[in-house]
């Protein structure tokens, strides 16, 4: 009998610990995922503008007058013209297809922080200097450093309409780190005038990038600007439209992880139910005594129900508190584990996010 009671108590304890661990895991994992999502989103937003405006044929004429009109609109903090197209970049050692972005540096830095992290060289793109800024990944692919020459080759049509390659030589003056391989490996910056010449655009630009006063109202603000400029001539695209698939993938990933962890909690809850069945079986003689002294079946059921409920509530509360505590200190915990085991989960030379960011959201608790 004592052995049976000890076994039931052990099962009860295991069920509670299982629920605690399941709830703690759910909160910690979702918080870390929130942190990674926020970090990735910030890095993506560093590389793109809040929104951009262009004409229906994806080119803009008279962009200087249009920029002045855009800057006079409410809730627009800054704007910058840009030219963007694809080209082949070649060095003495290799070649790579890249997206070439022509910018005016003084205006670009007001709408984007992509070039804030210059690893080598300097942020310098002056008119007629034929200078280029490339990402750290692209510099590695091309085996190129500061002061080296590279050639950009772009398709162009001649006077009779035949497609001919057009090339221009540039000097690498800066190497940046965007924090994402997508941009470090495939993006090059040159001066707006150089881009217009390379892509035979005369005085046209691809569009005007905007910085607005509220990131999450970028779509509304951009649409208001487009309506004032003339929605029959222009259209705007905000950052959520530019990266729709990326945002959708992040949300889907979080939902799938939440479902998996919720199933673990369901298993832990089922363990509590199984444990209560064992308790009822073990207490048959006690239940019979209670029935003989007049206790109704409903009251007896309530006793066991409240016992199971109390175990569940204690497991949830303790699991939540431990989950919050772990989520708030996850970087210190991981750092300690790395020190003890002697290896890094995210080596700096492999991953650009080499830490465990954590963001607790109330709807995840």
CSV table of C-alpha atoms in Angstrom, one decimal:
chain,number,residue,atom,x,y,z
A,1,UNK,CA,0.0,0.0,0.0
A,2,UNK,CA,2.8,2.4,1.0
A,3,UNK,CA,4.6,1.4,-2.2
A,4,UNK,CA,1.5,2.2,-4.2
A,5,UNK,CA,1.1,5.6,-2.6
A,6,UNK,CA,4.7,6.4,-3.3
A,7,UNK,CA,4.3,5.4,-6.9
A,8,UNK,CA,1.2,7.6,-7.3
A,9,UNK,CA,3.0,10.5,-5.7
A,10,UNK,CA,6.0,10.0,-8.0
A,11,UNK,CA,3.7,10.0,-11.1
A,12,UNK,CA,2.0,13.1,-9.8
A,13,UNK,CA,5.3,14.9,-9.4
A,14,UNK,CA,6.5,13.8,-12.9
A,15,UNK,CA,3.2,15.0,-14.4
A,16,UNK,CA,3.6,18.4,-12.7
A,17,UNK,CA,7.3,18.7,-13.8
A,18,UNK,CA,6.3,17.7,-17.3
A,19,UNK,CA,3.8,20.5,-17.5
A,20,UNK,CA,6.2,23.0,-16.0
A,21,UNK,CA,8.9,22.2,-18.6
A,22,UNK,CA,6.3,22.3,-21.4
A,23,UNK,CA,5.0,25.7,-20.5
A,24,UNK,CA,8.5,27.0,-19.8
A,25,UNK,CA,9.7,25.7,-23.2
A,26,UNK,CA,6.8,27.3,-25.0
A,27,UNK,CA,7.4,30.8,-23.5
A,28,UNK,CA,11.2,30.6,-23.9
A,29,UNK,CA,11.1,29.4,-27.5
A,30,UNK,CA,8.5,31.8,-28.7
A,31,UNK,CA,10.4,34.7,-27.0
A,32,UNK,CA,13.6,33.7,-28.7
A,33,UNK,CA,11.8,33.4,-32.0
A,34,UNK,CA,10.3,36.9,-31.5
A,35,UNK,CA,13.8,38.2,-30.9
A,36,UNK,CA,15.2,36.5,-34.0
A,37,UNK,CA,12.2,37.8,-36.1
A,38,UNK,CA,12.7,41.3,-34.8
A,39,UNK,CA,16.5,41.2,-35.5
A,40,UNK,CA,15.9,39.9,-39.0
A,41,UNK,CA,13.2,42.4,-39.7
A,42,UNK,CA,15.4,45.3,-38.5
A,43,UNK,CA,18.2,44.1,-40.7
A,44,UNK,CA,15.9,43.8,-43.7
A,45,UNK,CA,14.5,47.3,-43.0
A,46,UNK,CA,18.1,48.6,-42.8
A,47,UNK,CA,18.5,47.6,-46.5
A,48,UNK,CA,15.3,48.9,-47.9
A,49,UNK,CA,13.3,52.1,-47.5
A,50,UNK,CA,10.0,52.5,-45.7
A,51,UNK,CA,8.5,52.8,-49.1
A,52,UNK,CA,9.2,54.1,-52.6
A,53,UNK,CA,7.3,55.9,-55.3
A,54,UNK,CA,7.7,55.5,-59.1
A,55,UNK,CA,5.8,56.0,-62.3
A,56,UNK,CA,3.8,53.2,-63.9
A,57,UNK,CA,6.7,52.4,-66.3
A,58,UNK,CA,9.1,52.1,-63.3
A,59,UNK,CA,11.1,55.2,-64.3
A,60,UNK,CA,10.8,58.8,-63.1
A,61,UNK,CA,11.5,62.0,-65.0
A,62,UNK,CA,11.7,65.5,-63.4
A,63,UNK,CA,12.5,63.7,-60.2
A,64,UNK,CA,14.0,66.8,-58.6
A,65,UNK,CA,10.8,68.7,-58.7
A,66,UNK,CA,8.9,65.6,-57.6
A,67,UNK,CA,11.2,65.1,-54.6
A,68,UNK,CA,10.6,68.7,-53.5
A,69,UNK,CA,6.8,68.1,-53.7
A,70,UNK,CA,7.1,64.8,-51.8
A,71,UNK,CA,9.2,66.4,-49.0
A,72,UNK,CA,6.6,69.0,-48.5
A,73,UNK,CA,3.9,66.4,-47.7
A,74,UNK,CA,2.9,65.6,-44.2
A,75,UNK,CA,4.6,62.8,-42.3
A,76,UNK,CA,7.5,62.5,-44.8
A,77,UNK,CA,10.8,62.8,-43.0
A,78,UNK,CA,13.1,62.4,-46.0
A,79,UNK,CA,13.4,61.2,-49.6
A,80,UNK,CA,16.1,60.1,-51.9
A,81,UNK,CA,16.2,59.3,-55.6
A,82,UNK,CA,17.7,56.0,-56.8
A,83,UNK,CA,18.5,54.0,-59.9
A,84,UNK,CA,18.4,50.2,-59.5
A,85,UNK,CA,19.1,47.5,-62.1
A,86,UNK,CA,21.1,44.3,-62.6
A,87,UNK,CA,24.6,44.1,-63.9
A,88,UNK,CA,27.6,41.8,-64.0
A,89,UNK,CA,30.5,42.9,-61.8
A,90,UNK,CA,34.0,41.5,-62.7
A,91,UNK,CA,37.4,41.7,-61.0
A,92,UNK,CA,40.7,40.1,-61.9
A,93,UNK,CA,39.7,37.0,-60.1
A,94,UNK,CA,36.0,36.4,-60.5
A,95,UNK,CA,32.6,37.7,-61.7
A,96,UNK,CA,29.2,37.9,-60.1
A,97,UNK,CA,25.7,39.1,-61.0
A,98,UNK,CA,24.7,41.9,-58.7
A,99,UNK,CA,22.0,44.5,-58.1
A,100,UNK,CA,23.5,47.9,-58.8
A,101,UNK,CA,21.9,50.8,-56.9
A,102,UNK,CA,22.7,54.4,-57.9
A,103,UNK,CA,22.3,56.9,-55.1
A,104,UNK,CA,23.1,60.4,-53.9
A,105,UNK,CA,24.9,59.6,-50.7
A,106,UNK,CA,23.9,62.7,-48.7
A,107,UNK,CA,20.2,61.9,-49.4
A,108,UNK,CA,20.5,58.1,-49.1
A,109,UNK,CA,21.8,58.2,-45.6
A,110,UNK,CA,18.6,60.0,-44.5
A,111,UNK,CA,16.3,57.2,-45.7
A,112,UNK,CA,18.4,54.1,-45.0
A,113,UNK,CA,21.0,52.9,-42.4
A,114,UNK,CA,22.4,50.2,-44.6
A,115,UNK,CA,25.7,52.0,-45.1
A,116,UNK,CA,26.1,52.8,-41.4
A,117,UNK,CA,28.3,49.8,-40.9
A,118,UNK,CA,31.3,50.3,-43.2
A,119,UNK,CA,33.9,47.6,-42.4
A,120,UNK,CA,36.7,48.9,-44.6
A,121,UNK,CA,37.3,52.2,-46.4
A,122,UNK,CA,34.8,55.0,-46.2
A,123,UNK,CA,31.3,56.1,-47.2
A,124,UNK,CA,32.2,58.1,-50.3
A,125,UNK,CA,30.4,58.3,-53.6
A,126,UNK,CA,31.2,61.5,-55.3
A,127,UNK,CA,30.1,62.6,-58.8
A,128,UNK,CA,32.5,61.6,-61.6
A,129,UNK,CA,34.8,59.7,-59.1
A,130,UNK,CA,33.7,56.3,-60.5
A,131,UNK,CA,33.7,54.8,-57.0
A,132,UNK,CA,31.8,51.8,-55.8
A,133,UNK,CA,30.7,50.4,-52.4
A,134,UNK,CA,30.3,46.6,-52.2
A,135,UNK,CA,29.3,44.1,-49.4
A,136,UNK,CA,31.7,42.0,-47.4
A,137,UNK,CA,30.4,38.8,-49.1
A,138,UNK,CA,30.8,40.3,-52.6
A,139,UNK,CA,34.3,41.4,-51.7
A,140,UNK,CA,35.2,37.9,-50.7
A,141,UNK,CA,33.7,36.4,-53.9
A,142,UNK,CA,35.6,38.8,-56.1
A,143,UNK,CA,38.8,38.7,-53.9
A,144,UNK,CA,38.7,42.4,-54.0
A,145,UNK,CA,39.8,45.1,-51.5
A,146,UNK,CA,39.9,48.8,-51.0
A,147,UNK,CA,41.5,50.6,-54.0
A,148,UNK,CA,41.0,47.7,-56.4
A,149,UNK,CA,39.3,48.2,-59.7
A,150,UNK,CA,36.2,46.3,-60.8
A,151,UNK,CA,34.1,46.5,-64.0
A,152,UNK,CA,30.3,46.8,-64.2
A,153,UNK,CA,28.8,45.4,-67.4
A,154,UNK,CA,25.1,46.2,-68.1
A,155,UNK,CA,22.9,45.5,-71.2
A,156,UNK,CA,22.2,48.5,-73.3
A,157,UNK,CA,20.6,49.2,-76.7
A,158,UNK,CA,22.5,51.2,-79.3
A,159,UNK,CA,21.0,53.8,-81.7
A,160,UNK,CA,19.5,51.1,-84.0
A,161,UNK,CA,17.9,49.1,-81.2
A,162,UNK,CA,20.4,46.3,-80.9
A,163,UNK,CA,21.2,45.0,-77.4
A,164,UNK,CA,24.9,45.7,-76.7
A,165,UNK,CA,26.9,45.3,-73.4
A,166,UNK,CA,28.0,48.6,-71.8
A,167,UNK,CA,30.9,48.6,-69.3
A,168,UNK,CA,32.4,51.0,-66.9
A,169,UNK,CA,35.3,50.7,-64.5
A,170,UNK,CA,35.0,51.6,-60.9
A,171,UNK,CA,37.3,51.8,-57.9
A,172,UNK,CA,36.3,50.1,-54.6
A,173,UNK,CA,36.2,52.8,-51.9
A,174,UNK,CA,34.2,51.1,-49.2
A,175,UNK,CA,33.1,47.6,-48.1
A,176,UNK,CA,29.9,47.4,-46.0
A,177,UNK,CA,28.2,44.8,-43.8
A,178,UNK,CA,24.4,44.8,-44.2
A,179,UNK,CA,24.0,42.0,-41.7
A,180,UNK,CA,22.3,39.7,-44.3
A,181,UNK,CA,24.0,37.7,-47.1
A,182,UNK,CA,21.3,38.6,-49.5
A,183,UNK,CA,22.7,42.2,-49.6
A,184,UNK,CA,26.3,41.5,-48.7
A,185,UNK,CA,26.8,39.1,-51.6
A,186,UNK,CA,24.6,40.8,-54.3
A,187,UNK,CA,24.5,44.6,-53.9
A,188,UNK,CA,26.8,47.4,-55.1
A,189,UNK,CA,26.4,51.1,-54.7
A,190,UNK,CA,27.5,53.7,-57.2
A,191,UNK,CA,26.8,57.4,-57.6
A,192,UNK,CA,23.4,58.2,-59.2
A,193,UNK,CA,25.0,59.9,-62.2
A,194,UNK,CA,27.2,56.9,-62.9
A,195,UNK,CA,24.2,54.6,-62.7
A,196,UNK,CA,22.3,56.8,-65.2
A,197,UNK,CA,25.2,56.6,-67.6
A,198,UNK,CA,25.7,52.9,-67.1
A,199,UNK,CA,22.1,52.0,-67.7
A,200,UNK,CA,21.5,54.8,-70.4
A,201,UNK,CA,18.8,56.5,-68.4
A,202,UNK,CA,19.7,60.2,-69.3
A,203,UNK,CA,18.3,62.1,-66.3
A,204,UNK,CA,15.7,59.5,-65.3
A,205,UNK,CA,15.7,57.5,-62.0
A,206,UNK,CA,14.0,54.3,-61.0
A,207,UNK,CA,12.1,55.9,-58.2
A,208,UNK,CA,12.2,57.9,-55.0
A,209,UNK,CA,12.7,56.2,-51.6
A,210,UNK,CA,10.8,57.6,-48.6
A,211,UNK,CA,11.3,57.7,-44.9
A,212,UNK,CA,8.0,58.2,-43.0
A,213,UNK,CA,7.3,59.1,-39.3
A,214,UNK,CA,5.6,55.8,-38.5
A,215,UNK,CA,7.0,52.6,-40.0
A,216,UNK,CA,3.7,50.7,-39.5
A,217,UNK,CA,1.6,53.3,-41.3
A,218,UNK,CA,4.0,53.5,-44.3
A,219,UNK,CA,1.3,52.1,-46.6
A,220,UNK,CA,-1.3,54.7,-45.6
A,221,UNK,CA,1.2,57.6,-45.8
A,222,UNK,CA,2.6,56.5,-49.1
A,223,UNK,CA,-0.9,56.1,-50.6
A,224,UNK,CA,-1.8,59.6,-49.4
A,225,UNK,CA,1.3,61.0,-51.2
A,226,UNK,CA,0.5,59.1,-54.4
A,227,UNK,CA,-3.1,60.4,-54.4
A,228,UNK,CA,-1.8,64.0,-54.2
A,229,UNK,CA,0.8,63.4,-56.9
A,230,UNK,CA,-1.7,61.6,-59.2
A,231,UNK,CA,-2.5,58.0,-58.8
A,232,UNK,CA,-3.0,57.7,-62.6
A,233,UNK,CA,0.7,58.4,-63.1
A,234,UNK,CA,2.4,57.1,-60.0
A,235,UNK,CA,2.2,54.2,-57.6
A,236,UNK,CA,3.8,53.5,-54.2
A,237,UNK,CA,5.1,50.3,-52.5
A,238,UNK,CA,5.7,50.1,-48.8
A,239,UNK,CA,8.2,47.8,-47.0
A,240,UNK,CA,5.5,45.2,-46.1
A,241,UNK,CA,4.7,44.8,-49.8
A,242,UNK,CA,8.3,44.7,-50.7
A,243,UNK,CA,9.0,41.9,-48.2
A,244,UNK,CA,5.5,40.3,-48.1
A,245,UNK,CA,6.8,36.7,-48.5
A,246,UNK,CA,9.6,37.2,-46.0
A,247,UNK,CA,7.1,38.5,-43.3
A,248,UNK,CA,4.6,35.7,-44.2
A,249,UNK,CA,7.3,33.0,-43.8
A,250,UNK,CA,8.4,34.4,-40.4
A,251,UNK,CA,4.8,34.4,-39.1
A,252,UNK,CA,4.1,30.9,-40.5
A,253,UNK,CA,7.3,29.6,-38.8
A,254,UNK,CA,6.2,31.0,-35.5
A,255,UNK,CA,2.8,29.5,-35.8
A,256,UNK,CA,4.1,26.1,-36.6
A,257,UNK,CA,6.5,26.1,-33.6
A,258,UNK,CA,3.6,27.3,-31.4
A,259,UNK,CA,1.5,24.3,-32.6
A,260,UNK,CA,4.3,21.8,-31.9
A,261,UNK,CA,4.9,23.2,-28.4
A,262,UNK,CA,1.2,23.3,-27.7
A,263,UNK,CA,1.0,19.6,-28.5
A,264,UNK,CA,3.8,19.0,-25.9
A,265,UNK,CA,1.7,20.9,-23.4
A,266,UNK,CA,-1.4,18.8,-24.4
A,267,UNK,CA,0.7,15.6,-23.7
A,268,UNK,CA,1.7,17.0,-20.3
A,269,UNK,CA,-2.0,17.7,-19.5
A,270,UNK,CA,-2.9,14.2,-20.6
A,271,UNK,CA,-0.3,12.8,-18.2
A,272,UNK,CA,-2.2,14.7,-15.4
A,273,UNK,CA,-5.4,13.1,-16.5
A,274,UNK,CA,-3.8,9.6,-16.5
A,275,UNK,CA,-2.3,10.3,-13.1
A,276,UNK,CA,-5.8,11.3,-11.7
A,277,UNK,CA,-7.2,8.0,-13.1
A,278,UNK,CA,-4.5,6.1,-11.2
A,279,UNK,CA,-5.3,8.1,-8.0
A,280,UNK,CA,-9.0,7.3,-8.3
A,281,UNK,CA,-8.1,3.6,-8.7
A,282,UNK,CA,-5.8,3.7,-5.7
A,283,UNK,CA,-8.4,5.4,-3.6
A,284,UNK,CA,-11.3,3.0,-4.2
A,285,UNK,CA,-11.5,2.0,-0.6
A,286,UNK,CA,-11.4,5.6,0.6
A,287,UNK,CA,-14.1,6.5,-1.9
A,288,UNK,CA,-16.3,3.6,-0.6
A,289,UNK,CA,-15.9,4.9,3.0
A,290,UNK,CA,-17.0,8.4,1.8
A,291,UNK,CA,-20.0,7.0,0.1
A,292,UNK,CA,-21.1,5.1,3.2
A,293,UNK,CA,-21.0,8.2,5.3
A,294,UNK,CA,-23.3,9.9,2.8
A,295,UNK,CA,-21.1,11.9,0.5
A,296,UNK,CA,-22.6,12.2,-3.0
A,297,UNK,CA,-20.7,11.1,-6.1
A,298,UNK,CA,-20.7,14.7,-7.4
A,299,UNK,CA,-18.8,15.9,-4.3
A,300,UNK,CA,-16.3,13.1,-4.6
A,301,UNK,CA,-15.7,13.9,-8.3
A,302,UNK,CA,-15.1,17.5,-7.3
A,303,UNK,CA,-12.4,16.5,-4.8
A,304,UNK,CA,-10.4,14.7,-7.5
A,305,UNK,CA,-11.2,17.4,-10.1
A,306,UNK,CA,-9.8,20.2,-7.8
A,307,UNK,CA,-6.8,18.0,-7.1
A,308,UNK,CA,-6.0,17.7,-10.8
A,309,UNK,CA,-6.8,21.4,-11.4
A,310,UNK,CA,-4.5,22.5,-8.6
A,311,UNK,CA,-1.6,20.4,-10.0
A,312,UNK,CA,-2.3,21.9,-13.5
A,313,UNK,CA,-2.5,25.5,-12.2
A,314,UNK,CA,0.7,25.1,-10.2
A,315,UNK,CA,2.5,23.6,-13.2
A,316,UNK,CA,1.3,26.5,-15.5
A,317,UNK,CA,2.1,29.3,-13.0
A,318,UNK,CA,5.6,27.8,-12.1
A,319,UNK,CA,6.3,27.1,-15.8
A,320,UNK,CA,5.3,30.6,-16.8
A,321,UNK,CA,7.5,32.2,-14.2
A,322,UNK,CA,10.5,30.0,-15.1
A,323,UNK,CA,9.8,30.6,-18.8
A,324,UNK,CA,9.8,34.4,-18.3
A,325,UNK,CA,12.9,34.2,-16.1
A,326,UNK,CA,14.8,32.1,-18.7
A,327,UNK,CA,13.6,34.3,-21.6
A,328,UNK,CA,14.9,37.4,-19.9
A,329,UNK,CA,18.3,35.8,-19.2
A,330,UNK,CA,18.6,33.5,-22.2
A,331,UNK,CA,21.8,35.2,-23.5
A,332,UNK,CA,23.6,34.8,-20.1
A,333,UNK,CA,22.4,31.2,-19.9
A,334,UNK,CA,23.6,30.3,-23.4
A,335,UNK,CA,26.9,32.1,-22.8
A,336,UNK,CA,27.4,30.0,-19.7
A,337,UNK,CA,26.6,26.8,-21.6
A,338,UNK,CA,29.0,27.8,-24.4
A,339,UNK,CA,31.8,28.5,-21.8
A,340,UNK,CA,31.3,25.1,-20.1
A,341,UNK,CA,31.0,23.1,-23.3
A,342,UNK,CA,33.7,25.1,-25.1
A,343,UNK,CA,31.9,25.8,-28.4
A,344,UNK,CA,29.6,28.5,-29.9
A,345,UNK,CA,26.0,27.8,-31.1
A,346,UNK,CA,26.3,30.6,-33.7
A,347,UNK,CA,30.0,31.2,-34.6
A,348,UNK,CA,30.7,34.8,-35.6
A,349,UNK,CA,32.4,33.8,-38.8
A,350,UNK,CA,29.4,31.7,-40.0
A,351,UNK,CA,26.3,33.5,-38.7
A,352,UNK,CA,25.5,37.2,-38.7
A,353,UNK,CA,23.2,36.8,-35.8
A,354,UNK,CA,25.6,35.3,-33.3
A,355,UNK,CA,23.5,35.7,-30.2
A,356,UNK,CA,20.1,34.7,-28.8
A,357,UNK,CA,17.9,37.8,-28.8
A,358,UNK,CA,14.7,37.5,-26.8
A,359,UNK,CA,11.5,39.6,-26.9
A,360,UNK,CA,8.6,38.7,-24.6
A,361,UNK,CA,5.1,39.4,-26.0
A,362,UNK,CA,2.1,39.3,-23.7
A,363,UNK,CA,0.0,37.3,-26.3
A,364,UNK,CA,2.6,34.5,-26.1
A,365,UNK,CA,2.4,34.2,-22.3
